[in-house]
mmCIF file of the C-alpha atoms, coordinates in Angstrom:
data_MODEL
# 
_entry.id   MODEL 
# 
loop_
_atom_site.group_PDB 
_atom_site.id 
_atom_site.type_symbol 
_atom_site.label_atom_id 
_atom_site.label_alt_id 
_atom_site.label_comp_id 
_atom_site.label_asym_id 
_atom_site.label_entity_id 
_atom_site.label_seq_id 
_atom_site.pdbx_PDB_ins_code 
_atom_site.Cartn_x 
_atom_site.Cartn_y 
_atom_site.Cartn_z 
_atom_site.occupancy 
_atom_site.B_iso_or_equiv 
_atom_site.pdbx_formal_charge 
_atom_site.auth_seq_id 
_atom_site.auth_comp_id 
_atom_site.auth_asym_id 
_atom_site.auth_atom_id 
_atom_site.pdbx_PDB_model_num 
ATOM 1   C CA . MET A 1 1   ? 16.422  4.172   2.556   1.00 0.00 ? 1   MET A CA 1 
ATOM 2   C CA . LEU A 1 2   ? 15.180  7.385   4.204   1.00 0.00 ? 2   LEU A CA 1 
ATOM 3   C CA . ILE A 1 3   ? 18.730  8.694   4.653   1.00 0.00 ? 3   ILE A CA 1 
ATOM 4   C CA . SER A 1 4   ? 19.483  8.050   0.974   1.00 0.00 ? 4   SER A CA 1 
ATOM 5   C CA . THR A 1 5   ? 16.228  9.728   -0.070  1.00 0.00 ? 5   THR A CA 1 
ATOM 6   C CA . SER A 1 6   ? 16.999  12.651  2.239   1.00 0.00 ? 6   SER A CA 1 
ATOM 7   C CA . LYS A 1 7   ? 20.414  13.169  0.660   1.00 0.00 ? 7   LYS A CA 1 
ATOM 8   C CA . THR A 1 8   ? 19.205  12.674  -2.917  1.00 0.00 ? 8   THR A CA 1 
ATOM 9   C CA . ALA A 1 9   ? 16.223  15.010  -2.559  1.00 0.00 ? 9   ALA A CA 1 
ATOM 10  C CA . GLY A 1 10  ? 18.183  17.504  -0.459  1.00 0.00 ? 10  GLY A CA 1 
ATOM 11  C CA . LEU A 1 11  ? 15.643  17.337  2.367   1.00 0.00 ? 11  LEU A CA 1 
ATOM 12  C CA . ASP A 1 12  ? 16.063  17.293  6.125   1.00 0.00 ? 12  ASP A CA 1 
ATOM 13  C CA . LEU A 1 13  ? 15.636  13.746  7.516   1.00 0.00 ? 13  LEU A CA 1 
ATOM 14  C CA . ASN A 1 14  ? 13.175  15.040  10.153  1.00 0.00 ? 14  ASN A CA 1 
ATOM 15  C CA . GLU A 1 15  ? 11.082  16.471  7.339   1.00 0.00 ? 15  GLU A CA 1 
ATOM 16  C CA . LEU A 1 16  ? 10.851  13.063  5.639   1.00 0.00 ? 16  LEU A CA 1 
ATOM 17  C CA . VAL A 1 17  ? 10.154  11.082  8.809   1.00 0.00 ? 17  VAL A CA 1 
ATOM 18  C CA . LEU A 1 18  ? 8.048   13.479  10.860  1.00 0.00 ? 18  LEU A CA 1 
ATOM 19  C CA . GLY A 1 19  ? 6.805   15.916  8.252   1.00 0.00 ? 19  GLY A CA 1 
ATOM 20  C CA . GLU A 1 20  ? 8.490   18.812  10.041  1.00 0.00 ? 20  GLU A CA 1 
ATOM 21  C CA . SER A 1 21  ? 11.864  20.442  9.536   1.00 0.00 ? 21  SER A CA 1 
ATOM 22  C CA . SER A 1 22  ? 14.386  20.699  12.344  1.00 0.00 ? 22  SER A CA 1 
ATOM 23  C CA . ALA A 1 23  ? 15.246  24.246  13.436  1.00 0.00 ? 23  ALA A CA 1 
ATOM 24  C CA . ASN A 1 24  ? 18.780  23.156  14.369  1.00 0.00 ? 24  ASN A CA 1 
ATOM 25  C CA . CYS A 1 25  ? 19.607  21.405  11.090  1.00 0.00 ? 25  CYS A CA 1 
ATOM 26  C CA . SER A 1 26  ? 20.614  23.239  7.948   1.00 0.00 ? 26  SER A CA 1 
ATOM 27  C CA . ASN A 1 27  ? 18.510  22.201  4.994   1.00 0.00 ? 27  ASN A CA 1 
ATOM 28  C CA . ALA A 1 28  ? 20.639  20.820  2.144   1.00 0.00 ? 28  ALA A CA 1 
ATOM 29  C CA . ALA A 1 29  ? 18.082  22.127  -0.322  1.00 0.00 ? 29  ALA A CA 1 
ATOM 30  C CA . GLU A 1 30  ? 18.357  25.702  0.965   1.00 0.00 ? 30  GLU A CA 1 
ATOM 31  C CA . GLY A 1 31  ? 17.910  28.003  -1.990  1.00 0.00 ? 31  GLY A CA 1 
ATOM 32  C CA . ALA A 1 32  ? 16.851  25.087  -4.229  1.00 0.00 ? 32  ALA A CA 1 
ATOM 33  C CA . SER A 1 33  ? 13.324  24.988  -5.611  1.00 0.00 ? 33  SER A CA 1 
ATOM 34  C CA . VAL A 1 34  ? 11.229  22.124  -4.288  1.00 0.00 ? 34  VAL A CA 1 
ATOM 35  C CA . ILE A 1 35  ? 8.446   20.579  -6.354  1.00 0.00 ? 35  ILE A CA 1 
ATOM 36  C CA . SER A 1 36  ? 5.990   17.805  -5.557  1.00 0.00 ? 36  SER A CA 1 
ATOM 37  C CA . ILE A 1 37  ? 4.838   14.685  -7.347  1.00 0.00 ? 37  ILE A CA 1 
ATOM 38  C CA . PRO A 1 38  ? 1.511   13.214  -6.182  1.00 0.00 ? 38  PRO A CA 1 
ATOM 39  C CA . ARG A 1 39  ? 1.401   9.719   -4.678  1.00 0.00 ? 39  ARG A CA 1 
ATOM 40  C CA . VAL A 1 40  ? -1.928  8.120   -5.566  1.00 0.00 ? 40  VAL A CA 1 
ATOM 41  C CA . ASP A 1 41  ? -3.936  5.219   -4.129  1.00 0.00 ? 41  ASP A CA 1 
ATOM 42  C CA . ILE A 1 42  ? -3.195  2.727   -6.918  1.00 0.00 ? 42  ILE A CA 1 
ATOM 43  C CA . GLN A 1 43  ? -1.445  -0.542  -6.070  1.00 0.00 ? 43  GLN A CA 1 
ATOM 44  C CA . LEU A 1 44  ? 1.042   -1.434  -8.813  1.00 0.00 ? 44  LEU A CA 1 
ATOM 45  C CA . ALA A 1 45  ? 0.877   -5.185  -9.408  1.00 0.00 ? 45  ALA A CA 1 
ATOM 46  C CA . ALA A 1 46  ? 4.348   -6.628  -8.882  1.00 0.00 ? 46  ALA A CA 1 
ATOM 47  C CA . GLY A 1 47  ? 3.201   -10.148 -8.115  1.00 0.00 ? 47  GLY A CA 1 
ATOM 48  C CA . CYS A 1 48  ? -0.253  -11.683 -8.006  1.00 0.00 ? 48  CYS A CA 1 
ATOM 49  C CA . GLY A 1 49  ? -1.918  -8.462  -9.105  1.00 0.00 ? 49  GLY A CA 1 
ATOM 50  C CA . ALA A 1 50  ? -3.975  -5.608  -7.739  1.00 0.00 ? 50  ALA A CA 1 
ATOM 51  C CA . LEU A 1 51  ? -7.014  -3.827  -9.077  1.00 0.00 ? 51  LEU A CA 1 
ATOM 52  C CA . SER A 1 52  ? -6.283  -0.298  -10.216 1.00 0.00 ? 52  SER A CA 1 
ATOM 53  C CA . GLY A 1 53  ? -9.681  1.026   -9.068  1.00 0.00 ? 53  GLY A CA 1 
ATOM 54  C CA . ASP A 1 54  ? -12.156 3.228   -10.887 1.00 0.00 ? 54  ASP A CA 1 
ATOM 55  C CA . SER A 1 55  ? -10.742 6.557   -9.769  1.00 0.00 ? 55  SER A CA 1 
ATOM 56  C CA . ILE A 1 56  ? -7.374  7.944   -8.800  1.00 0.00 ? 56  ILE A CA 1 
ATOM 57  C CA . GLU A 1 57  ? -7.204  9.678   -5.442  1.00 0.00 ? 57  GLU A CA 1 
ATOM 58  C CA . LYS A 1 58  ? -4.161  11.574  -4.262  1.00 0.00 ? 58  LYS A CA 1 
ATOM 59  C CA . VAL A 1 59  ? -2.754  10.286  -0.972  1.00 0.00 ? 59  VAL A CA 1 
ATOM 60  C CA . GLU A 1 60  ? 0.006   12.882  -0.525  1.00 0.00 ? 60  GLU A CA 1 
ATOM 61  C CA . ASP A 1 61  ? 2.535   15.016  -2.380  1.00 0.00 ? 61  ASP A CA 1 
ATOM 62  C CA . ILE A 1 62  ? 6.141   13.823  -2.291  1.00 0.00 ? 62  ILE A CA 1 
ATOM 63  C CA . PRO A 1 63  ? 8.708   16.633  -2.607  1.00 0.00 ? 63  PRO A CA 1 
ATOM 64  C CA . PHE A 1 64  ? 11.715  16.599  -4.954  1.00 0.00 ? 64  PHE A CA 1 
ATOM 65  C CA . THR A 1 65  ? 14.161  19.350  -5.831  1.00 0.00 ? 65  THR A CA 1 
ATOM 66  C CA . LYS A 1 66  ? 14.195  20.715  -9.358  1.00 0.00 ? 66  LYS A CA 1 
ATOM 67  C CA . ASP A 1 67  ? 17.886  19.749  -9.477  1.00 0.00 ? 67  ASP A CA 1 
ATOM 68  C CA . PHE A 1 68  ? 16.923  16.097  -8.882  1.00 0.00 ? 68  PHE A CA 1 
ATOM 69  C CA . LEU A 1 69  ? 14.171  16.252  -11.502 1.00 0.00 ? 69  LEU A CA 1 
ATOM 70  C CA . GLY A 1 70  ? 16.481  17.750  -14.120 1.00 0.00 ? 70  GLY A CA 1 
ATOM 71  C CA . GLY A 1 71  ? 19.689  15.944  -13.196 1.00 0.00 ? 71  GLY A CA 1 
ATOM 72  C CA . LYS A 1 72  ? 18.466  12.410  -12.420 1.00 0.00 ? 72  LYS A CA 1 
ATOM 73  C CA . LEU A 1 73  ? 15.357  12.289  -14.596 1.00 0.00 ? 73  LEU A CA 1 
ATOM 74  C CA . GLY A 1 74  ? 16.242  14.742  -17.354 1.00 0.00 ? 74  GLY A CA 1 
ATOM 75  C CA . ARG A 1 75  ? 12.913  16.522  -16.961 1.00 0.00 ? 75  ARG A CA 1 
ATOM 76  C CA . SER A 1 76  ? 11.956  20.147  -16.477 1.00 0.00 ? 76  SER A CA 1 
ATOM 77  C CA . SER A 1 77  ? 8.450   19.525  -15.080 1.00 0.00 ? 77  SER A CA 1 
ATOM 78  C CA . THR A 1 78  ? 6.434   16.959  -13.122 1.00 0.00 ? 78  THR A CA 1 
ATOM 79  C CA . ASP A 1 79  ? 3.711   16.903  -15.788 1.00 0.00 ? 79  ASP A CA 1 
ATOM 80  C CA . GLY A 1 80  ? 2.401   13.338  -16.129 1.00 0.00 ? 80  GLY A CA 1 
ATOM 81  C CA . LEU A 1 81  ? 4.387   11.942  -13.170 1.00 0.00 ? 81  LEU A CA 1 
ATOM 82  C CA . ILE A 1 82  ? 2.667   10.051  -10.356 1.00 0.00 ? 82  ILE A CA 1 
ATOM 83  C CA . ILE A 1 83  ? 3.921   7.773   -7.605  1.00 0.00 ? 83  ILE A CA 1 
ATOM 84  C CA . LEU A 1 84  ? 2.342   4.360   -6.992  1.00 0.00 ? 84  LEU A CA 1 
ATOM 85  C CA . THR A 1 85  ? 2.882   1.699   -4.325  1.00 0.00 ? 85  THR A CA 1 
ATOM 86  C CA . ALA A 1 86  ? 4.103   -1.760  -5.428  1.00 0.00 ? 86  ALA A CA 1 
ATOM 87  C CA . ASP A 1 87  ? 2.076   -4.758  -4.278  1.00 0.00 ? 87  ASP A CA 1 
ATOM 88  C CA . GLY A 1 88  ? 3.950   -8.068  -4.464  1.00 0.00 ? 88  GLY A CA 1 
ATOM 89  C CA . ASP A 1 89  ? 7.552   -9.169  -4.855  1.00 0.00 ? 89  ASP A CA 1 
ATOM 90  C CA . SER A 1 90  ? 7.791   -10.571 -8.390  1.00 0.00 ? 90  SER A CA 1 
ATOM 91  C CA . MET A 1 91  ? 9.858   -7.527  -9.458  1.00 0.00 ? 91  MET A CA 1 
ATOM 92  C CA . ASP A 1 92  ? 12.249  -7.822  -6.484  1.00 0.00 ? 92  ASP A CA 1 
ATOM 93  C CA . PRO A 1 93  ? 15.060  -6.645  -6.269  1.00 0.00 ? 93  PRO A CA 1 
ATOM 94  C CA . VAL A 1 94  ? 14.206  -3.908  -8.799  1.00 0.00 ? 94  VAL A CA 1 
ATOM 95  C CA . ILE A 1 95  ? 10.894  -3.064  -7.112  1.00 0.00 ? 95  ILE A CA 1 
ATOM 96  C CA . ALA A 1 96  ? 10.336  -4.269  -3.543  1.00 0.00 ? 96  ALA A CA 1 
ATOM 97  C CA . ASP A 1 97  ? 6.926   -5.117  -2.107  1.00 0.00 ? 97  ASP A CA 1 
ATOM 98  C CA . GLY A 1 98  ? 5.545   -1.858  -0.681  1.00 0.00 ? 98  GLY A CA 1 
ATOM 99  C CA . GLY A 1 99  ? 8.097   0.242   -2.558  1.00 0.00 ? 99  GLY A CA 1 
ATOM 100 C CA . LEU A 1 100 ? 7.177   3.542   -4.166  1.00 0.00 ? 100 LEU A CA 1 
ATOM 101 C CA . VAL A 1 101 ? 7.410   3.684   -7.959  1.00 0.00 ? 101 VAL A CA 1 
ATOM 102 C CA . MET A 1 102 ? 7.450   6.871   -10.038 1.00 0.00 ? 102 MET A CA 1 
ATOM 103 C CA . VAL A 1 103 ? 5.464   6.470   -13.274 1.00 0.00 ? 103 VAL A CA 1 
ATOM 104 C CA . ASP A 1 104 ? 5.371   8.749   -16.322 1.00 0.00 ? 104 ASP A CA 1 
ATOM 105 C CA . LYS A 1 105 ? 1.778   8.540   -17.598 1.00 0.00 ? 105 LYS A CA 1 
ATOM 106 C CA . LYS A 1 106 ? 2.688   10.366  -20.802 1.00 0.00 ? 106 LYS A CA 1 
ATOM 107 C CA . ARG A 1 107 ? 5.357   7.937   -22.020 1.00 0.00 ? 107 ARG A CA 1 
ATOM 108 C CA . ASN A 1 108 ? 3.964   5.943   -24.916 1.00 0.00 ? 108 ASN A CA 1 
ATOM 109 C CA . THR A 1 109 ? 6.998   4.421   -26.627 1.00 0.00 ? 109 THR A CA 1 
ATOM 110 C CA . LEU A 1 110 ? 8.647   1.119   -25.724 1.00 0.00 ? 110 LEU A CA 1 
ATOM 111 C CA . SER A 1 111 ? 12.299  0.333   -25.219 1.00 0.00 ? 111 SER A CA 1 
ATOM 112 C CA . ASP A 1 112 ? 14.038  -2.174  -22.959 1.00 0.00 ? 112 ASP A CA 1 
ATOM 113 C CA . GLY A 1 113 ? 13.200  -1.453  -19.329 1.00 0.00 ? 113 GLY A CA 1 
ATOM 114 C CA . VAL A 1 114 ? 10.553  -1.689  -16.622 1.00 0.00 ? 114 VAL A CA 1 
ATOM 115 C CA . TYR A 1 115 ? 7.053   -0.453  -17.444 1.00 0.00 ? 115 TYR A CA 1 
ATOM 116 C CA . ALA A 1 116 ? 3.780   -0.081  -15.574 1.00 0.00 ? 116 ALA A CA 1 
ATOM 117 C CA . PHE A 1 117 ? 0.561   -0.127  -17.555 1.00 0.00 ? 117 PHE A CA 1 
ATOM 118 C CA . VAL A 1 118 ? -3.170  -0.668  -17.163 1.00 0.00 ? 118 VAL A CA 1 
ATOM 119 C CA . TYR A 1 119 ? -4.641  -3.786  -18.756 1.00 0.00 ? 119 TYR A CA 1 
ATOM 120 C CA . GLY A 1 120 ? -7.912  -5.551  -17.915 1.00 0.00 ? 120 GLY A CA 1 
ATOM 121 C CA . GLY A 1 121 ? -8.446  -3.605  -14.702 1.00 0.00 ? 121 GLY A CA 1 
ATOM 122 C CA . LEU A 1 122 ? -4.942  -4.378  -13.417 1.00 0.00 ? 122 LEU A CA 1 
ATOM 123 C CA . ALA A 1 123 ? -1.878  -2.158  -13.201 1.00 0.00 ? 123 ALA A CA 1 
ATOM 124 C CA . PRO A 1 124 ? 1.085   -4.556  -13.535 1.00 0.00 ? 124 PRO A CA 1 
ATOM 125 C CA . ALA A 1 125 ? 4.792   -3.748  -13.652 1.00 0.00 ? 125 ALA A CA 1 
ATOM 126 C CA . LYS A 1 126 ? 6.833   -5.836  -16.090 1.00 0.00 ? 126 LYS A CA 1 
ATOM 127 C CA . TYR A 1 127 ? 10.223  -5.919  -17.768 1.00 0.00 ? 127 TYR A CA 1 
ATOM 128 C CA . THR A 1 128 ? 9.945   -5.252  -21.486 1.00 0.00 ? 128 THR A CA 1 
ATOM 129 C CA . PHE A 1 129 ? 12.312  -6.267  -24.235 1.00 0.00 ? 129 PHE A CA 1 
ATOM 130 C CA . ALA A 1 130 ? 11.468  -4.300  -27.364 1.00 0.00 ? 130 ALA A CA 1 
ATOM 131 C CA . GLN A 1 131 ? 11.890  -6.056  -30.701 1.00 0.00 ? 131 GLN A CA 1 
ATOM 132 C CA . PRO A 1 132 ? 10.797  -4.956  -34.163 1.00 0.00 ? 132 PRO A CA 1 
ATOM 133 C CA . PHE A 1 133 ? 6.992   -5.105  -34.410 1.00 0.00 ? 133 PHE A CA 1 
ATOM 134 C CA . ARG A 1 134 ? 6.497   -6.600  -30.900 1.00 0.00 ? 134 ARG A CA 1 
ATOM 135 C CA . ALA A 1 135 ? 7.352   -6.281  -27.226 1.00 0.00 ? 135 ALA A CA 1 
ATOM 136 C CA . ILE A 1 136 ? 8.116   -9.187  -24.936 1.00 0.00 ? 136 ILE A CA 1 
ATOM 137 C CA . LEU A 1 137 ? 6.877   -8.906  -21.338 1.00 0.00 ? 137 LEU A CA 1 
ATOM 138 C CA . SER A 1 138 ? 8.615   -10.773 -18.578 1.00 0.00 ? 138 SER A CA 1 
# 
C-alpha cells in the first residue's frame, strides 16, 4: 500500500515511511507542487460505531501533489477535505479497518456512492443509493 501511495502521490518511499527524504533517490514529484490535507482524530464508523468527539484535532498533514488533486479528484484546492481513520470492517473491501478515508466536508448533495456523515454523535460510513425524494443507506 505504501509503494502504491508513493507512486500515486509522487513521493519518495523513505519520506512516507520515515518522514525523511533519501538523498540518493530522485523524487518523482520534483518540480511538482505538494499540498497537504489534514488527518484528524475522528474515527469513522465502519462497523459497530465510534463517537466523533466534541472537537476536531489535527493529527498530521498528509501530502499530495497538485497533479493528483486535479487529475484524480478533479479539484483545484484542498478546501473542505480532511482525512479520517476507519474503525470497523463493515465497509470492507471498500474501506478496511484502520484505513484512511478522505472526506469532503463541503459536499451536500447525494448520488450513488459511499458517504460519511455525522448523526447522533456518530460518524458512520455507508453506501447510499439515491432515489427521488429519498436516499437508501446500506
